[in-house]
Coordinates of C-alpha atoms in Angstrom, one line a residue:
X267 CA 0.5 -12.4 42.0
X268 CA 3.9 -11.7 43.5
X269 CA 5.6 -9.0 41.5
X270 CA 9.0 -10.4 42.4
X271 CA 8.3 -13.8 40.8
X272 CA 9.1 -12.3 37.3
X273 CA 12.9 -13.1 37.6
X274 CA 12.6 -16.6 39.0
X275 CA 13.3 -19.6 36.8
X276 CA 10.2 -21.7 37.0
X277 CA 10.5 -25.4 36.3
X278 CA 7.5 -26.7 34.3
X279 CA 6.5 -29.1 31.6
X280 CA 5.4 -26.1 29.5
X281 CA 8.2 -25.0 27.2
X282 CA 8.7 -22.6 24.3
X283 CA 10.0 -24.9 21.5
X284 CA 10.9 -22.3 18.9
X285 CA 13.8 -23.0 16.8
X286 CA 15.4 -19.8 18.0
X287 CA 15.1 -20.8 21.7
X288 CA 18.8 -21.1 22.4
X289 CA 20.1 -20.7 25.9
X290 CA 22.1 -17.4 25.5
X291 CA 23.9 -17.9 28.8
X292 CA 25.7 -21.0 27.5
X293 CA 27.2 -18.9 24.7
X294 CA 29.0 -16.3 26.8
X295 CA 32.4 -17.9 26.4
X296 CA 32.2 -18.4 22.7
X297 CA 34.7 -16.5 20.5
X298 CA 33.9 -13.5 18.4
X299 CA 32.3 -14.3 15.1
X300 CA 33.2 -13.0 11.7
X301 CA 29.7 -12.2 10.3
X302 CA 29.2 -12.2 6.6
X303 CA 26.9 -9.7 5.1
X304 CA 24.3 -12.1 3.7
X305 CA 24.0 -14.1 6.8
X306 CA 20.7 -13.9 8.8
X307 CA 21.4 -13.7 12.6
X308 CA 19.9 -16.2 14.9
X309 CA 20.1 -15.8 18.7
X310 CA 23.3 -17.8 18.9
X311 CA 25.2 -15.5 16.5
X312 CA 23.6 -12.4 18.1
X313 CA 24.9 -13.3 21.5
X314 CA 28.3 -14.3 20.3
X315 CA 28.6 -11.1 18.3
X316 CA 27.7 -8.7 21.1
X317 CA 29.9 -10.5 23.8
X318 CA 32.9 -10.8 21.5
X319 CA 32.8 -7.2 20.4
X320 CA 32.3 -6.0 24.0
X321 CA 35.4 -7.9 25.1
X322 CA 37.4 -6.5 22.2
X323 CA 36.4 -3.0 23.2
X324 CA 35.3 -2.4 19.6
X325 CA 32.4 -0.5 18.1
X326 CA 30.3 -3.3 16.6
X327 CA 29.1 -1.1 13.8
X328 CA 32.2 0.8 12.9
X329 CA 34.0 -2.5 12.4
X330 CA 31.2 -3.9 10.2
X331 CA 32.0 -3.6 6.6
X332 CA 28.8 -3.8 4.5
X333 CA 30.6 -3.9 1.1
X334 CA 28.8 -5.0 -2.0
X335 CA 25.9 -3.1 -3.5
X336 CA 24.6 -1.0 -0.7
X337 CA 27.4 1.7 -0.7
X338 CA 26.6 2.6 2.9
X339 CA 29.4 3.7 5.1
X340 CA 29.2 4.6 8.8
X341 CA 29.3 8.4 9.0
X342 CA 32.4 10.1 10.4
X343 CA 30.3 11.3 13.4
X344 CA 30.1 7.8 14.6
X345 CA 33.5 7.6 16.2
X346 CA 32.1 7.3 19.7
X347 CA 32.1 3.8 21.1
X348 CA 28.6 2.3 20.6
X349 CA 28.5 1.2 24.2
X350 CA 28.9 4.8 25.5
X351 CA 25.5 6.1 26.4
X352 CA 24.2 8.9 24.1
X353 CA 23.2 12.1 26.0
X354 CA 19.6 11.5 24.8
X355 CA 19.3 8.2 26.6
X356 CA 19.1 9.7 30.1
X357 CA 16.5 12.1 29.0
X358 CA 14.5 9.3 27.3
X359 CA 14.5 7.2 30.5
X360 CA 13.5 10.1 32.6
X361 CA 10.6 10.9 30.3
X362 CA 9.6 7.2 30.0
X363 CA 9.4 6.9 33.8
X364 CA 7.3 10.1 34.0
X365 CA 4.7 8.4 31.8
X366 CA 4.1 5.4 34.1
X367 CA 0.6 4.7 35.2
X368 CA -0.2 3.1 38.6
X369 CA -3.1 1.1 39.7
X370 CA -3.4 0.5 43.4
X371 CA 0.3 1.3 43.9
X372 CA 1.6 -1.0 41.1
X373 CA 2.8 0.2 37.6
X374 CA 0.5 -1.1 34.9
X375 CA 1.5 0.8 31.8
X376 CA 2.6 4.1 30.3
X377 CA 0.3 6.8 28.9
X378 CA 0.4 7.7 25.3
X379 CA 1.9 11.2 25.6
X380 CA 2.8 13.9 28.2
X381 CA 2.2 17.0 26.1
X382 CA 2.0 19.9 28.5
X383 CA 1.6 22.4 25.6
X384 CA -1.6 20.9 24.3
X385 CA -4.9 21.9 25.9
X386 CA -6.7 18.9 24.3
X387 CA -6.1 15.7 26.3
X388 CA -8.4 13.5 24.2
X389 CA -7.2 9.9 24.8
X390 CA -3.5 10.6 25.1
X391 CA -3.7 10.1 28.9
X392 CA -4.6 6.4 28.4
X393 CA -2.6 3.3 28.2
X394 CA -2.8 1.8 24.7
X395 CA -2.0 -1.8 24.2
X396 CA 0.0 -1.3 20.9
X397 CA 1.7 1.9 22.3
X398 CA 2.9 0.1 25.4
X399 CA 4.8 -2.6 23.5
X400 CA 8.0 -0.6 22.9
X401 CA 7.8 0.7 26.5
X402 CA 7.5 -2.9 27.7
X403 CA 10.5 -4.0 25.6
X404 CA 12.6 -1.2 27.0
X405 CA 11.8 -2.2 30.6
X406 CA 12.4 -5.9 29.9
X407 CA 15.8 -5.1 28.3
X408 CA 16.6 -3.0 31.4
X409 CA 15.8 -5.8 33.7
X410 CA 12.5 -4.4 35.0
X411 CA 9.9 -7.1 34.1
X412 CA 7.4 -6.3 36.9
X413 CA 5.5 -3.6 35.0
X414 CA 5.2 -5.8 32.0
X415 CA 3.8 -8.7 34.1
X416 CA 1.3 -6.3 35.7
X417 CA 0.2 -4.9 32.3
X418 CA -0.3 -8.4 30.8
X419 CA -2.4 -9.4 33.8
X420 CA -4.4 -6.2 33.9
X421 CA -5.3 -6.3 30.2
X422 CA -6.1 -10.0 30.5
X423 CA -8.6 -9.1 33.2
X424 CA -10.1 -6.5 31.0
X425 CA -10.5 -9.0 28.2
X426 CA -13.0 -10.8 30.4
X427 CA -15.4 -7.8 30.5
X428 CA -18.6 -7.9 28.5
X429 CA -18.1 -5.6 25.5
X430 CA -21.0 -3.8 23.9
X431 CA -21.2 -1.1 21.3
X432 CA -24.7 0.3 20.6
X433 CA -26.4 -2.9 21.9
X434 CA -24.1 -5.1 19.9
X435 CA -21.9 -7.6 21.8
X436 CA -18.3 -8.0 20.7
X437 CA -16.4 -11.3 20.6
X438 CA -15.3 -12.6 23.9
X439 CA -11.6 -12.6 23.0
X440 CA -11.4 -8.9 22.0
X441 CA -8.6 -7.1 23.8
X442 CA -9.1 -3.4 24.7
X443 CA -7.6 -0.7 22.6
X444 CA -6.7 1.2 25.7
X445 CA -7.5 1.7 29.4
X446 CA -7.5 4.5 31.9
X447 CA -7.0 4.6 35.6
X448 CA -9.3 6.9 37.6
X449 CA -8.0 7.9 41.0
X450 CA -10.5 9.0 43.7
X451 CA -8.5 10.9 46.3
X452 CA -11.4 11.1 48.7
X453 CA -12.4 7.4 48.7
X454 CA -8.8 6.4 48.0
X455 CA -9.8 4.0 45.2
X456 CA -8.6 3.3 41.7
X457 CA -11.0 2.4 38.9
X458 CA -10.2 1.0 35.5
X459 CA -12.0 2.2 32.4
X460 CA -11.4 0.3 29.2
X461 CA -12.1 1.2 25.6
X462 CA -12.8 -1.6 23.2
X463 CA -13.6 0.7 20.3
X464 CA -16.8 2.1 21.6
X465 CA -15.1 5.5 22.4
X466 CA -12.5 5.4 19.6
X467 CA -12.6 7.8 16.7
X468 CA -14.5 5.9 14.0
X469 CA -15.8 3.3 16.6
X470 CA -13.5 0.5 15.3
X471 CA -12.4 -2.3 17.5
X472 CA -8.6 -3.0 17.6
X473 CA -7.8 -6.2 15.8
X474 CA -4.1 -5.8 16.6
X475 CA -4.3 -5.5 20.4
X476 CA -4.8 -9.2 20.9
X477 CA -1.9 -10.0 18.6
X478 CA 0.5 -7.6 20.4
X479 CA -0.6 -9.1 23.7
X480 CA 0.4 -12.6 22.7
X481 CA 3.7 -11.3 21.2
X482 CA 4.5 -9.4 24.4
X483 CA 3.6 -12.4 26.6
X484 CA 6.3 -14.4 24.7
X485 CA 8.8 -11.5 25.0
X486 CA 8.2 -11.5 28.7
X487 CA 8.7 -15.2 29.0
X488 CA 11.8 -15.2 26.8
X489 CA 13.3 -12.3 28.7
X490 CA 12.7 -13.6 32.3
X491 CA 12.6 -17.4 31.9
X492 CA 9.4 -17.3 34.0
X493 CA 7.1 -19.8 32.4
X494 CA 4.5 -19.6 35.2
X495 CA 2.7 -16.6 33.7
X496 CA 2.3 -18.0 30.2
X497 CA 1.2 -21.4 31.4
X498 CA -1.3 -20.1 34.0
X499 CA -4.9 -21.1 33.3
X500 CA -5.9 -17.4 32.8
X501 CA -3.2 -16.7 30.1
X502 CA -3.9 -20.0 28.4
X503 CA -7.6 -19.1 28.2
X504 CA -6.8 -15.6 27.1
X505 CA -4.7 -16.8 24.2
X506 CA -7.3 -19.3 23.1
X507 CA -10.1 -16.7 23.2
X508 CA -8.0 -14.4 20.9
X509 CA -7.2 -17.2 18.5
X510 CA -10.8 -18.5 18.5
X511 CA -11.9 -15.2 17.0
X512 CA -9.2 -15.5 14.2
X513 CA -9.4 -19.2 13.5
X514 CA -13.1 -19.5 13.2
X515 CA -14.3 -20.9 9.9
X516 CA -16.6 -19.0 7.6
X517 CA -17.2 -17.9 4.0
X518 CA -13.7 -16.6 3.3
X519 CA -11.6 -18.6 0.8
X520 CA -8.3 -16.9 2.0
X521 CA -6.3 -17.7 5.1
X522 CA -5.8 -14.0 5.7
X523 CA -8.0 -12.0 8.1
X524 CA -10.7 -9.8 6.7
X525 CA -10.5 -6.4 8.6
X526 CA -12.1 -3.0 8.6
X527 CA -10.3 0.3 8.1
X528 CA -8.8 1.7 11.2
X529 CA -8.3 -1.6 13.0
X530 CA -4.6 -1.3 13.8
X531 CA -1.9 1.4 14.0
X532 CA -3.4 3.0 10.9
X533 CA -6.4 3.8 13.0
X534 CA -8.3 6.1 10.6
X535 CA -9.8 5.6 7.2
X536 CA -6.9 5.1 4.9
X537 CA -8.2 2.5 2.5
X538 CA -6.6 -0.5 4.3
X539 CA -9.8 -2.4 4.6
X540 CA -9.7 -6.0 3.4
X541 CA -6.5 -7.9 4.2
X542 CA -4.0 -5.2 5.4
X543 CA -0.4 -6.4 5.5
X544 CA 0.1 -5.1 9.1
X545 CA -2.7 -7.3 10.4
X546 CA -1.6 -10.4 8.4
X547 CA 2.0 -10.1 9.6
X548 CA 1.0 -9.6 13.3
X549 CA -1.5 -12.5 12.9
X550 CA 1.3 -14.8 11.6
X551 CA 3.6 -13.7 14.4
X552 CA 1.0 -14.1 17.1
X553 CA 0.1 -17.6 15.9
X554 CA 3.8 -18.6 16.1
X555 CA 4.2 -17.1 19.5
X556 CA 1.0 -18.8 20.8
X557 CA 2.1 -22.1 19.3
X558 CA 5.2 -22.0 21.5
X559 CA 3.3 -21.3 24.7
X560 CA 0.0 -23.2 24.5
X561 CA -0.1 -26.4 26.5
X562 CA -1.4 -29.6 25.0
X563 CA -2.5 -31.4 28.1
X564 CA -6.1 -31.7 27.0
X565 CA -8.1 -32.2 23.9
X566 CA -8.9 -28.5 23.6
X567 CA -5.2 -27.6 23.7
X568 CA -4.3 -30.2 21.1
X569 CA -7.0 -29.1 18.8
X570 CA -6.0 -25.4 19.1
X571 CA -2.4 -26.3 18.2
X572 CA -3.5 -28.3 15.2
X573 CA -5.6 -25.5 13.9
X574 CA -2.7 -23.0 14.4
X575 CA -0.3 -25.3 12.5
X576 CA -2.7 -25.7 9.5
X577 CA -3.4 -21.9 9.4
X578 CA 0.4 -21.1 9.6
X579 CA 1.1 -23.3 6.6
X580 CA -1.7 -21.8 4.5
X581 CA -1.0 -18.2 5.6
X582 CA 2.7 -18.4 4.8
X583 CA 2.1 -19.8 1.4
X584 CA -0.6 -17.2 0.6
X585 CA 1.4 -14.2 1.8
X586 CA 4.7 -15.3 0.2
X587 CA 3.0 -16.0 -3.1
X588 CA 0.4 -13.3 -3.5
X589 CA 1.5 -10.3 -1.3
X590 CA 5.1 -10.4 -2.4
X591 CA 6.3 -7.9 -5.1
X592 CA 9.6 -7.5 -6.7
X593 CA 10.7 -6.5 -10.2
X594 CA 10.0 -9.9 -11.8
X595 CA 6.6 -10.1 -10.1
X596 CA 5.7 -6.6 -11.1
X597 CA 6.5 -7.4 -14.7
X598 CA 4.4 -10.5 -14.5
X599 CA 1.4 -8.6 -13.2
X600 CA 1.9 -6.0 -15.9
X601 CA 1.4 -8.8 -18.4
X602 CA -1.6 -10.4 -16.7
X603 CA -4.5 -11.7 -18.7
X604 CA -7.9 -11.1 -17.2
X605 CA -11.2 -12.9 -16.8
X606 CA -9.4 -16.2 -16.3
X607 CA -11.5 -19.1 -15.0
X608 CA -10.8 -22.4 -13.3
X609 CA -7.8 -23.7 -11.3
X610 CA -5.4 -23.0 -14.2
X611 CA -5.8 -19.2 -13.8
X612 CA -2.5 -17.3 -13.3
X613 CA -4.2 -14.0 -12.4
X614 CA -6.0 -15.6 -9.5
X615 CA -7.5 -12.3 -8.1
X616 CA -8.4 -10.9 -11.6
X617 CA -6.3 -7.8 -11.1
X618 CA -6.6 -5.4 -14.1
X619 CA -3.0 -4.5 -15.2
X620 CA -4.1 -0.9 -15.9
X621 CA -4.9 -0.5 -12.2
X622 CA -1.2 -0.6 -11.4
X623 CA -0.2 3.0 -10.3
X624 CA 2.5 4.7 -12.3
X625 CA 4.7 5.4 -9.3
X626 CA 5.4 1.7 -8.7
X627 CA 7.3 1.3 -11.9
X628 CA 9.8 4.0 -10.9
X629 CA 9.9 3.0 -7.2
X630 CA 10.7 -0.7 -7.8
X631 CA 14.5 -1.3 -8.0
X632 CA 16.0 -4.2 -9.9
X633 CA 17.2 -5.7 -6.6
X634 CA 14.7 -5.5 -3.8
X635 CA 11.1 -6.2 -3.0
X636 CA 8.4 -5.9 -0.3
X637 CA 5.0 -7.1 0.8
X638 CA 2.3 -4.9 -0.7
X639 CA -0.4 -3.3 1.4
X640 CA -3.4 -5.4 0.5
X641 CA -4.6 -8.2 -1.9
X642 CA -8.2 -9.0 -2.5
X643 CA -10.4 -9.7 -5.5
X644 CA -9.6 -7.3 -8.4
X645 CA -7.6 -5.1 -6.0
X646 CA -3.9 -4.8 -5.2
X647 CA -2.8 -2.0 -2.9
X648 CA 0.8 -1.5 -4.0
X649 CA 1.7 1.0 -1.1
X650 CA 4.6 0.3 1.2
X651 CA 3.7 -0.1 4.9
X652 CA 6.7 -0.2 7.2
X653 CA 5.2 -2.0 10.2
X654 CA 3.9 -4.9 8.2
X655 CA 7.2 -5.5 6.4
X656 CA 9.3 -5.2 9.5
X657 CA 7.1 -7.7 11.4
X658 CA 7.2 -10.0 8.4
X659 CA 11.0 -10.1 8.8
X660 CA 10.9 -10.6 12.6
X661 CA 8.3 -13.3 12.5
X662 CA 10.0 -15.1 9.5
X663 CA 6.8 -14.7 7.5
X664 CA 9.3 -13.4 4.9
X665 CA 11.8 -16.0 3.7
X666 CA 15.5 -15.2 4.2
X667 CA 15.6 -14.1 0.6
X668 CA 12.6 -11.9 0.9
X669 CA 13.9 -10.4 4.1
X670 CA 17.2 -9.4 2.4
X671 CA 15.2 -8.0 -0.5
X672 CA 13.2 -5.7 1.9
X673 CA 16.5 -4.4 3.3
X674 CA 17.8 -3.8 -0.3
X675 CA 14.6 -1.8 -1.0
X676 CA 15.1 0.4 2.1
X677 CA 18.7 1.1 1.0
X678 CA 17.8 1.7 -2.6
X679 CA 14.9 4.0 -1.7
X680 CA 16.4 5.7 1.4
X681 CA 15.1 9.2 0.6
X682 CA 11.6 7.9 0.0
X683 CA 11.3 5.5 3.0
X684 CA 13.6 7.1 5.6
X685 CA 14.4 10.7 4.5
X686 CA 15.4 13.0 7.3
X687 CA 13.4 11.2 10.1
X688 CA 12.8 7.5 10.3
X689 CA 10.5 6.0 9.2
X690 CA 7.7 6.4 6.7
X691 CA 4.6 4.6 7.9
X692 CA 3.4 4.3 4.4
X693 CA 4.5 5.3 0.9
X694 CA 3.5 7.1 -1.2
X695 CA 1.0 9.6 0.1
X696 CA -2.6 9.7 -1.3
X697 CA -3.3 13.1 -2.9
X698 CA -6.0 15.1 -4.6
X699 CA -9.2 13.4 -5.6
X700 CA -8.0 10.0 -4.5
X701 CA -7.4 11.5 -1.0
X702 CA -10.9 12.8 -0.9
X703 CA -12.4 9.4 -1.8
X704 CA -10.1 7.1 0.2
X705 CA -9.8 9.1 3.4
X706 CA -13.2 10.9 3.3
X707 CA -11.4 14.3 3.2
X708 CA -9.7 13.5 6.5
X709 CA -8.0 16.8 7.6
X710 CA -5.4 14.9 9.7
X711 CA -4.4 12.5 7.0
X712 CA -3.5 15.1 4.3
X713 CA -0.6 14.2 2.0
X714 CA 2.7 13.4 3.7
X715 CA 1.1 13.7 7.2
X716 CA 0.1 11.4 10.0
X717 CA -0.7 7.9 8.5
X718 CA -0.7 9.3 4.9
X719 CA 3.0 9.2 4.3
X720 CA 4.0 10.7 7.7
X721 CA 7.3 9.7 9.4
X722 CA 7.0 7.9 12.8
X723 CA 10.0 7.7 15.1
X724 CA 8.4 4.7 17.0
X725 CA 9.1 2.6 13.9
X726 CA 12.8 3.0 14.7
X727 CA 12.8 0.0 17.0
X728 CA 11.1 -2.2 14.4
X729 CA 13.5 -1.3 11.5
X730 CA 16.5 -1.7 13.9
X731 CA 15.3 -5.2 14.9
X732 CA 14.8 -6.1 11.2
X733 CA 18.3 -4.7 10.3
X734 CA 20.0 -6.8 13.1
X735 CA 18.2 -9.9 12.1
X736 CA 19.2 -9.6 8.5
X737 CA 22.8 -8.7 9.3
X738 CA 22.5 -5.1 8.2
X739 CA 23.2 -3.1 11.4
X740 CA 24.7 -0.2 9.5
X741 CA 21.3 0.7 8.2
X742 CA 19.9 0.9 11.7
X743 CA 22.9 2.9 12.9
X744 CA 22.4 5.5 10.2
X745 CA 18.6 5.7 10.9
X746 CA 19.2 6.2 14.7
X747 CA 21.8 8.9 14.0
X748 CA 19.1 10.8 12.0
X749 CA 16.7 10.5 14.9
X750 CA 19.3 11.6 17.4
X751 CA 19.9 14.8 15.4
X752 CA 16.4 16.1 16.1
X753 CA 14.2 14.0 18.4
X754 CA 15.2 15.4 21.7
X755 CA 15.5 19.0 20.4
X756 CA 12.0 18.7 19.0
X757 CA 10.5 17.3 22.2
X758 CA 10.0 13.7 21.1
X759 CA 7.1 14.3 18.7
X760 CA 4.6 11.7 17.7
X761 CA 5.2 12.0 14.0
X762 CA 6.8 14.2 11.3
X763 CA 5.4 15.6 8.1
X764 CA 6.7 16.2 4.6
X765 CA 8.2 14.0 1.8
X766 CA 11.4 13.8 3.8
X767 CA 9.9 13.9 7.2
X768 CA 11.5 17.3 7.8
X769 CA 8.7 19.0 9.7
X770 CA 7.1 18.2 13.1
X771 CA 3.6 16.9 12.5
X772 CA 0.9 19.6 12.4
X773 CA -1.1 17.8 15.1
X774 CA 1.8 15.8 16.6
X775 CA 1.9 15.5 20.4
X776 CA 5.2 16.2 22.2
X777 CA 6.8 13.7 24.5
X778 CA 5.0 10.9 22.8
X779 CA 5.8 7.8 24.9
X780 CA 6.3 5.3 22.1
X781 CA 8.6 7.7 20.3
X782 CA 10.8 7.8 23.4
X783 CA 10.6 4.0 24.0
X784 CA 11.2 3.1 20.4
X785 CA 14.4 5.1 20.5
X786 CA 15.5 3.4 23.7
X787 CA 14.8 -0.1 22.4
X788 CA 16.6 0.6 19.1
X789 CA 19.7 1.8 21.1
X790 CA 19.7 -1.2 23.5
X791 CA 19.3 -3.7 20.7
X792 CA 22.3 -2.2 18.8
X793 CA 24.4 -2.3 22.0
X794 CA 23.4 -5.9 22.8
X795 CA 21.9 -7.7 19.7
X796 CA 21.0 -10.7 21.9
X797 CA 18.0 -8.6 23.0
X798 CA 16.5 -9.4 19.6
X799 CA 15.7 -12.9 20.8
X800 CA 12.7 -11.8 22.8
X801 CA 11.0 -10.3 19.7
X802 CA 12.3 -12.3 16.8
X803 CA 11.4 -15.8 15.5
X804 CA 13.7 -17.8 13.4
X805 CA 12.4 -19.6 10.3
X806 CA 10.7 -22.9 11.1
X807 CA 12.3 -25.4 8.8
X808 CA 9.5 -27.9 9.4
X809 CA 6.8 -25.4 8.4
X810 CA 7.1 -25.9 4.7
X811 CA 3.6 -25.5 3.2
X812 CA 2.4 -28.6 1.4
X813 CA -0.4 -27.0 -0.6
X814 CA -1.7 -28.0 -4.0
X815 CA -3.1 -25.6 -6.5
X816 CA -6.8 -24.9 -5.7
X817 CA -9.2 -27.0 -7.8
X818 CA -12.8 -26.4 -8.7
X819 CA -15.5 -28.5 -7.2
X820 CA -16.8 -31.3 -9.5
X821 CA -19.6 -33.7 -9.1

């Protein structure tokens, strides 16, 4: 493949028919908009906003007046024009470029961390699929798509490898969790070594890698206008293989994906087994991205698209109905009757009201809500998980009203979910006997550390994107300023510990690549909100689920 093809506009019958697929270039001459607080941004308004404010020479966030119930004001320290580079930006770019990995002279990814202080390398010298996503977005936003194209093709090549773990063969569509490039200076050869879970801690295959790959393929296509990669036979086959794993029919009565613990960013035992929100949101987003890129020039393509559409309808209905929690829904669950039978049941999953943890009642504000961590028979995991909720907003799995409610929750519970370092990966922490049972006494996931209530700077780009989409940039601005007060000084740690995220994580690596890239992506999106278009999907007005209440089988 020619690495310079990435910026060419390729004419093709394959298109990306998302409702958010506006041609941003046509909007450059539009006048500045007066954005109201409750309005959800689409690509058109994002482009108009960024161009209009740039012409006016104004700070797009100092001029924004949130008003209403949030009570958030831009701090006095924010007097610098938002388009003036922060001193951290140069250091971040320098560090990001140092993390580049080359295969036969071509950049193919970024390693997880460059921590010169740590003697243990473990797998931090590998290119992780999920870790590379913010790096890829940073390069795309900076007009450097070649590395993203190379990464997509290289991981697609690895997908075709036979994958075995202890004599058991994995599904053909499984994407690697990570890969490593071995350089032989004597023979002058480069060799790829992939990990599909057989070397991972816990030996769990990554369910999210395939989803992130599809999402990144769309981001590349949206950013460059190059349709040739997405419509190539190899990429079309790769998408179908990933989707075949997820859309296969079986015994499950739910449209959500059944997953093991440790299958995603929360890659250790944390009680997320079942139907974790992170996987369901990524699944939904990947389905929508694939729907926009799959060709229908044969029977197989048409059948795949039909299956995606049906699954999207069922999944959106299920998630919006059963995973959503706000004050009213919490009150309804609190009053549930149990042991209900037949299609008239209200408590469909037979959740025992006494199983609702005490912290939820104080945590839930009158205005606000979120998608809970997990829903399955007789079990509701009421924990907050940041990645799943942010992706739900970006993919429009959340309705506009639900998206605004998630933002209301973040504002209302700022200390709990943001604290002194954005952003809590989960809330609250599991402690004492429950920690022993759920985590297996995991010494890394002690309370308020790592995945058990730790604060992860990489999530900054996701919350920033969600804030921009929902018209709440002042929240992102405040979160970024918190990160800027410490991230560089602390050496770009992987995560922070403590209830407020005050302490550098006890086992956190320094110069963690996705902490660096997440900051850069957040900054670039705030400076030019039109960048959001490559990672955001607007609500599909035609995708209204027509689903009747489930009925029992009768003879």
